[in-house]
PDB file of C-alpha atoms in Angstrom:
ATOM      1  CA  UNK A   1       7.923  13.062  -6.918  1.00  0.00           C
ATOM      2  CA  UNK A   2       8.674  11.479  -3.619  1.00  0.00           C
ATOM      3  CA  UNK A   3       9.132   8.000  -2.756  1.00  0.00           C
ATOM      4  CA  UNK A   4       6.827   6.391   0.286  1.00  0.00           C
ATOM      5  CA  UNK A   5       8.880   5.637   3.227  1.00  0.00           C
ATOM      6  CA  UNK A   6       7.199   1.826   2.849  1.00  0.00           C
ATOM      7  CA  UNK A   7       8.242   1.129  -0.942  1.00  0.00           C
ATOM      8  CA  UNK A   8      10.558  -0.719  -0.347  1.00  0.00           C
ATOM      9  CA  UNK A   9       8.004  -3.395   1.127  1.00  0.00           C
ATOM     10  CA  UNK A  10       6.361  -3.051  -2.009  1.00  0.00           C
ATOM     11  CA  UNK A  11       7.919  -6.341  -3.784  1.00  0.00           C
ATOM     12  CA  UNK A  12       7.442  -8.404  -0.701  1.00  0.00           C
ATOM     13  CA  UNK A  13       4.106  -7.773  -0.378  1.00  0.00           C
ATOM     14  CA  UNK A  14       2.699  -8.491  -3.825  1.00  0.00           C
ATOM     15  CA  UNK A  15       1.453 -11.818  -2.985  1.00  0.00           C
ATOM     16  CA  UNK A  16      -0.540 -10.335  -0.124  1.00  0.00           C
ATOM     17  CA  UNK A  17      -2.024  -7.609  -2.911  1.00  0.00           C
ATOM     18  CA  UNK A  18      -2.914 -10.478  -4.959  1.00  0.00           C
ATOM     19  CA  UNK A  19      -5.012 -12.765  -2.361  1.00  0.00           C
ATOM     20  CA  UNK A  20      -6.833  -9.415  -1.356  1.00  0.00           C
ATOM     21  CA  UNK A  21      -7.700  -8.189  -5.147  1.00  0.00           C
ATOM     22  CA  UNK A  22      -8.837 -12.010  -5.097  1.00  0.00           C
ATOM     23  CA  UNK A  23     -10.867 -11.795  -2.030  1.00  0.00           C
ATOM     24  CA  UNK A  24     -12.295  -8.441  -3.106  1.00  0.00           C
ATOM     25  CA  UNK A  25     -13.451 -10.150  -6.126  1.00  0.00           C
ATOM     26  CA  UNK A  26     -15.304 -12.700  -4.622  1.00  0.00           C
ATOM     27  CA  UNK A  27     -17.268 -10.163  -2.459  1.00  0.00           C
ATOM     28  CA  UNK A  28     -18.377  -8.534  -5.500  1.00  0.00           C
ATOM     29  CA  UNK A  29     -16.124  -5.356  -5.814  1.00  0.00           C
ATOM     30  CA  UNK A  30     -15.402  -5.995  -9.265  1.00  0.00           C
ATOM     31  CA  UNK A  31     -11.537  -5.598 -11.050  1.00  0.00           C
ATOM     32  CA  UNK A  32      -9.157  -4.399  -8.113  1.00  0.00           C
ATOM     33  CA  UNK A  33      -5.693  -4.299  -9.193  1.00  0.00           C
ATOM     34  CA  UNK A  34      -2.983  -4.709  -7.205  1.00  0.00           C
ATOM     35  CA  UNK A  35      -1.418  -0.892  -7.806  1.00  0.00           C
ATOM     36  CA  UNK A  36      -4.821   0.464  -6.861  1.00  0.00           C
ATOM     37  CA  UNK A  37      -4.726  -1.640  -3.749  1.00  0.00           C
ATOM     38  CA  UNK A  38      -0.679  -0.350  -2.929  1.00  0.00           C
ATOM     39  CA  UNK A  39      -1.861   3.140  -4.219  1.00  0.00           C
ATOM     40  CA  UNK A  40      -4.896   2.885  -1.345  1.00  0.00           C
ATOM     41  CA  UNK A  41      -2.408   2.011   1.311  1.00  0.00           C
ATOM     42  CA  UNK A  42       0.150   4.580   0.607  1.00  0.00           C
ATOM     43  CA  UNK A  43      -2.621   7.504   0.132  1.00  0.00           C
ATOM     44  CA  UNK A  44      -4.937   6.441   3.108  1.00  0.00           C
ATOM     45  CA  UNK A  45      -3.962   3.525   5.325  1.00  0.00           C
ATOM     46  CA  UNK A  46      -0.063   4.959   5.595  1.00  0.00           C
ATOM     47  CA  UNK A  47      -0.946   8.803   4.695  1.00  0.00           C
ATOM     48  CA  UNK A  48       0.604  10.061   8.249  1.00  0.00           C
ATOM     49  CA  UNK A  49       3.665   8.806   7.042  1.00  0.00           C
ATOM     50  CA  UNK A  50       3.901  11.726   4.447  1.00  0.00           C
ATOM     51  CA  UNK A  51       3.802  14.034   7.134  1.00  0.00           C
ATOM     52  CA  UNK A  52       6.052  12.760   9.447  1.00  0.00           C
ATOM     53  CA  UNK A  53       9.197  11.278   8.699  1.00  0.00           C
ATOM     54  CA  UNK A  54      11.366  12.525  11.299  1.00  0.00           C
ATOM     55  CA  UNK A  55      11.125   9.523  13.433  1.00  0.00           C
ATOM     56  CA  UNK A  56      12.169   7.246  10.464  1.00  0.00           C
ATOM     57  CA  UNK A  57      16.049   8.330  10.713  1.00  0.00           C
ATOM     58  CA  UNK A  58      17.607   7.186  13.470  1.00  0.00           C
TER      59      UNK A  58
END
């Protein structure tokens, strides 16, 4: 399995993920976990990073 280029940010973004999960719960989205949010970011928001990694190797 390939590791996403942004994986090294996962630990530092954990407080943000927790905050967003709590916010979504307040808005009635039910239980959303930090892992679900992280997967969403990698698979949907940052999906172009999987297809074009050449510019990251400076």
